[in-house]
C-alpha positions as a Python dict, from the first residue, in 0.01 Angstrom:
ca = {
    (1, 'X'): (0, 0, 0),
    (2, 'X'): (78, 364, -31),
    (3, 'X'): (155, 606, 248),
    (4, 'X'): (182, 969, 189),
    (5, 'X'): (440, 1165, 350),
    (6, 'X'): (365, 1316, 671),
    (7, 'X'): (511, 1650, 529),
    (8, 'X'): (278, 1679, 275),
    (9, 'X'): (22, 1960, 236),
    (10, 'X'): (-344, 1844, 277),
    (11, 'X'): (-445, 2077, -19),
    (12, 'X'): (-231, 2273, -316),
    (13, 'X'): (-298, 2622, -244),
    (14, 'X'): (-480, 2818, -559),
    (15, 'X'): (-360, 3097, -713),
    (16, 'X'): (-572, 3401, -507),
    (17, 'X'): (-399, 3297, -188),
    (18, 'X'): (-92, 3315, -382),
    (19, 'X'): (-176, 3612, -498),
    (20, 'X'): (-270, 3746, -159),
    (21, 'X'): (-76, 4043, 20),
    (22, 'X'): (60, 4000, 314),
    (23, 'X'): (-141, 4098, 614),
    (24, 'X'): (-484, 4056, 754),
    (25, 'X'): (-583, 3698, 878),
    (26, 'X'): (-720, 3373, 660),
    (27, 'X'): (-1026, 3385, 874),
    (28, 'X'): (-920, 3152, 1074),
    (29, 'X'): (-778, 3393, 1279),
    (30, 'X'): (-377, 3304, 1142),
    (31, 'X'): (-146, 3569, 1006),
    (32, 'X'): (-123, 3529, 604),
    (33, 'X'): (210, 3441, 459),
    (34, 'X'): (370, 3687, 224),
    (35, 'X'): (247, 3568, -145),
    (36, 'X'): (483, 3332, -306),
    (37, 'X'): (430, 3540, -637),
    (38, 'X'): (454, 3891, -504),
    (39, 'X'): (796, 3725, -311),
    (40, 'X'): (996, 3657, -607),
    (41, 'X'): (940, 4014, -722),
    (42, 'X'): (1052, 4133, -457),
    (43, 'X'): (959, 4480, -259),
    (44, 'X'): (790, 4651, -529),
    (45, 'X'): (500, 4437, -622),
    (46, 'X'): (368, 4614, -852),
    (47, 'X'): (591, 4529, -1097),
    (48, 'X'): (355, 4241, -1119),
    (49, 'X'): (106, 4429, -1271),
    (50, 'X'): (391, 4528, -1600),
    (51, 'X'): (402, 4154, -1671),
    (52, 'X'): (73, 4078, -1682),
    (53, 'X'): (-78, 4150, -2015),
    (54, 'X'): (-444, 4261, -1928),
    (55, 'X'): (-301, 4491, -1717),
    (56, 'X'): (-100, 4624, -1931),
    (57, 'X'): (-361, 4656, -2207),
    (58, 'X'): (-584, 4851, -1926),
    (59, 'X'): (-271, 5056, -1853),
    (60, 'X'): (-254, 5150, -2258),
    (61, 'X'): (-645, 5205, -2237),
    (62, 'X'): (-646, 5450, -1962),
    (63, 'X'): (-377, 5655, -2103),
    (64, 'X'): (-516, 5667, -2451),
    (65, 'X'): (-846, 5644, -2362),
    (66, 'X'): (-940, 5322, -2630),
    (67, 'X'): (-973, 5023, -2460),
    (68, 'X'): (-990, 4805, -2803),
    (69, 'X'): (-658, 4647, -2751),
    (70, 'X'): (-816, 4528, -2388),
    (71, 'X'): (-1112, 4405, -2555),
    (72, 'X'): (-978, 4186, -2818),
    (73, 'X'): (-696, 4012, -2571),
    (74, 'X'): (-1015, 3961, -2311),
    (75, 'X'): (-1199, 3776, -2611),
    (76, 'X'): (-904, 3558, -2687),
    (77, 'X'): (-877, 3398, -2323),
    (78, 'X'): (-1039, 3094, -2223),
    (79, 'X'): (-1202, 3056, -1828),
    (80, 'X'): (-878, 3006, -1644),
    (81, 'X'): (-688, 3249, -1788),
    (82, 'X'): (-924, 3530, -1750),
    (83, 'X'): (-939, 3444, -1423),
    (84, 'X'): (-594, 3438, -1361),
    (85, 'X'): (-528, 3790, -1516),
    (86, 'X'): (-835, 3915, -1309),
    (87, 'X'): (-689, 3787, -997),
    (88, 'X'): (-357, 3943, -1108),
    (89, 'X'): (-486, 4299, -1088),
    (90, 'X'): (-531, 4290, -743),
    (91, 'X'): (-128, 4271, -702),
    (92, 'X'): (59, 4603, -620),
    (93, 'X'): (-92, 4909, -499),
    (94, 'X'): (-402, 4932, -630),
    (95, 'X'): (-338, 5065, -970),
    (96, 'X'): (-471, 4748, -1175),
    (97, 'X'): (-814, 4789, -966),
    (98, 'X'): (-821, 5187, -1050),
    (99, 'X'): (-736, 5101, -1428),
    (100, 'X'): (-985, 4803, -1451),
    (101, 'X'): (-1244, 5049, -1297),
    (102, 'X'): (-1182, 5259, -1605),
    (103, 'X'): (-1205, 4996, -1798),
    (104, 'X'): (-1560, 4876, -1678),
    (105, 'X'): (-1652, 5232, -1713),
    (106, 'X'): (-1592, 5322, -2028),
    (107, 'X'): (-1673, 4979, -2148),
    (108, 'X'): (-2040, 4975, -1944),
    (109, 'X'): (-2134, 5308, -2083),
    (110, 'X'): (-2041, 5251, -2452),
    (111, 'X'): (-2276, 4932, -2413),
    (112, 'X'): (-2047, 4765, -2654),
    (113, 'X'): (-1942, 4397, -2587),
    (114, 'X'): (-2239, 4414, -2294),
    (115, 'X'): (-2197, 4027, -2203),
    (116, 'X'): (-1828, 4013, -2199),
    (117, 'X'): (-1861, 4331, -1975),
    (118, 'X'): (-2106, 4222, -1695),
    (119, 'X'): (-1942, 3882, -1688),
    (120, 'X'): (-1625, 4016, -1639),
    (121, 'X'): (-1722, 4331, -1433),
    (122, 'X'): (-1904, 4025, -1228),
    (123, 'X'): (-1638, 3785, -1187),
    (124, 'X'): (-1369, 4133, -1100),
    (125, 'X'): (-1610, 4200, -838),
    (126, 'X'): (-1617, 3869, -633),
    (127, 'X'): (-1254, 3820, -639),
    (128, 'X'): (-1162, 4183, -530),
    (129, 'X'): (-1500, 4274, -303),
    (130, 'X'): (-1264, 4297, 22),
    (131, 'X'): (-1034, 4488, -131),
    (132, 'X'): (-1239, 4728, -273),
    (133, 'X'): (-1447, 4750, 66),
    (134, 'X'): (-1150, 4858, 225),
    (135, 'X'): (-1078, 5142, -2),
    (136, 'X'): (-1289, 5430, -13),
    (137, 'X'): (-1137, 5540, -354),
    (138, 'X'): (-1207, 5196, -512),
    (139, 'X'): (-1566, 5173, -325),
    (140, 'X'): (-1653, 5555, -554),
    (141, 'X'): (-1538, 5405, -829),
    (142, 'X'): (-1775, 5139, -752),
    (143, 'X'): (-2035, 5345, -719),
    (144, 'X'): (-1953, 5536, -1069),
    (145, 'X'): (-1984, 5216, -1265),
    (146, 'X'): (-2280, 5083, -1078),
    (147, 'X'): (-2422, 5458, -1152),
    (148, 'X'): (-2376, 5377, -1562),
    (149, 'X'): (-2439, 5031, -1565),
    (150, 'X'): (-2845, 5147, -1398),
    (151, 'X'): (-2835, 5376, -1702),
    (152, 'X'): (-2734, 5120, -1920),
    (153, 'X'): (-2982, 4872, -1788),
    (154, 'X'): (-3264, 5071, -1761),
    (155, 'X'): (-3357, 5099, -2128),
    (156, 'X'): (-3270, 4770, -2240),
    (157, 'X'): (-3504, 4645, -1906),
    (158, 'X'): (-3798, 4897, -2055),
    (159, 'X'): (-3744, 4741, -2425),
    (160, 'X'): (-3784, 4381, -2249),
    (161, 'X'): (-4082, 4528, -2061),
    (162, 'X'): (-4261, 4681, -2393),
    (163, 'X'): (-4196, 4297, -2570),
    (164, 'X'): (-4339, 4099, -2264),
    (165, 'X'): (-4631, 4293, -2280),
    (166, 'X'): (-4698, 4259, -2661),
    (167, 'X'): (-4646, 3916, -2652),
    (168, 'X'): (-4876, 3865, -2346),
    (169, 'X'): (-5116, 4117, -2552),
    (170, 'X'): (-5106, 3895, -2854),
    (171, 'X'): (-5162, 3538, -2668),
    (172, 'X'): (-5448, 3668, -2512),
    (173, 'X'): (-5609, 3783, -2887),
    (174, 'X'): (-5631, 3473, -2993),
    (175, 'X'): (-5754, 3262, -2657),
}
């Protein structure tokens, strides 16, 4: 029979807590260990964010203003890796958060690539909610993009409105 070491780790850890800063606690009331990933980069974890290339791409966007180049590298990634470079904004001092704030901005009130948007914008917010609760910059910049996606939403809820009731309307005509 087989016997694993004694040494060995119950579980693999994922890549958010590798990701994770240091400080805080796990919940479990434990001090979190410095990131593995922000380690090897040393003090200035940000440079992170300069490898990564959705972050890079937002980076581009926000100082141009054209967040094309963002949208067609999003498009090309499969689950994982979209997840991965969403995780991967969080590293560093905020920045990536600020820039992908202006990217869910901008993109939100264009109303262009709408899906892509909210499922992204949705996913961003999960992995990053404590982050951005602590902040009170990233928490208005929330609030911005929540602000344009209602006026986004509205109309397109009103459209689905007006069809529901036509198509109720003409059921009923011919009961």
């Amino acid at each position: 029979t087989f016997a694993a070491p004694e040494n060995l780790p119950s579980k693999r850890p994922s890549l958010g807590e590798l990701v994770e800063m240091e400080g805080g606690s796990d919940g479990g009331g434990r001090k979190r260990a410095k990131s593995k990933i922000v380690s090897a980069f040393g003090d200035d974890a940000s440079s992170i964010l300069s490898t990564e290339p959705l972050a890079r791409h937002l980076r581009q966007g926000a100082e141009q203003g054209d967040y094309d180049m963002a949208v067609e590298y999003i498009k090309t990634l499969n689950p994982a890796a979209a997840d991965q470079q969403l995780r991967m904004l969080g590293a560093g001092d905020g920045q990536g958060l600020r820039d992908a704030f202006a990217f869910f901005k901008s993109q939100v009130a264009s109303g262009s690539d709408f899906e892509l948007t909210q499922a992204f914008l949705a996913h961003f917010l999960k992995l990053h909610a404590a982050g951005i609760r602590e902040s009170d910059e990233l928490r208005a910049l929330a609030a911005e993009v929540a602000t344009d996606q209602r006026k986004t939403w509205n109309p397109l809820e009103e459209m689905f409105h007006d069809g529901l009731c036509l198509l109720n309307y003409l059921s009923n005509m011919q009961a």
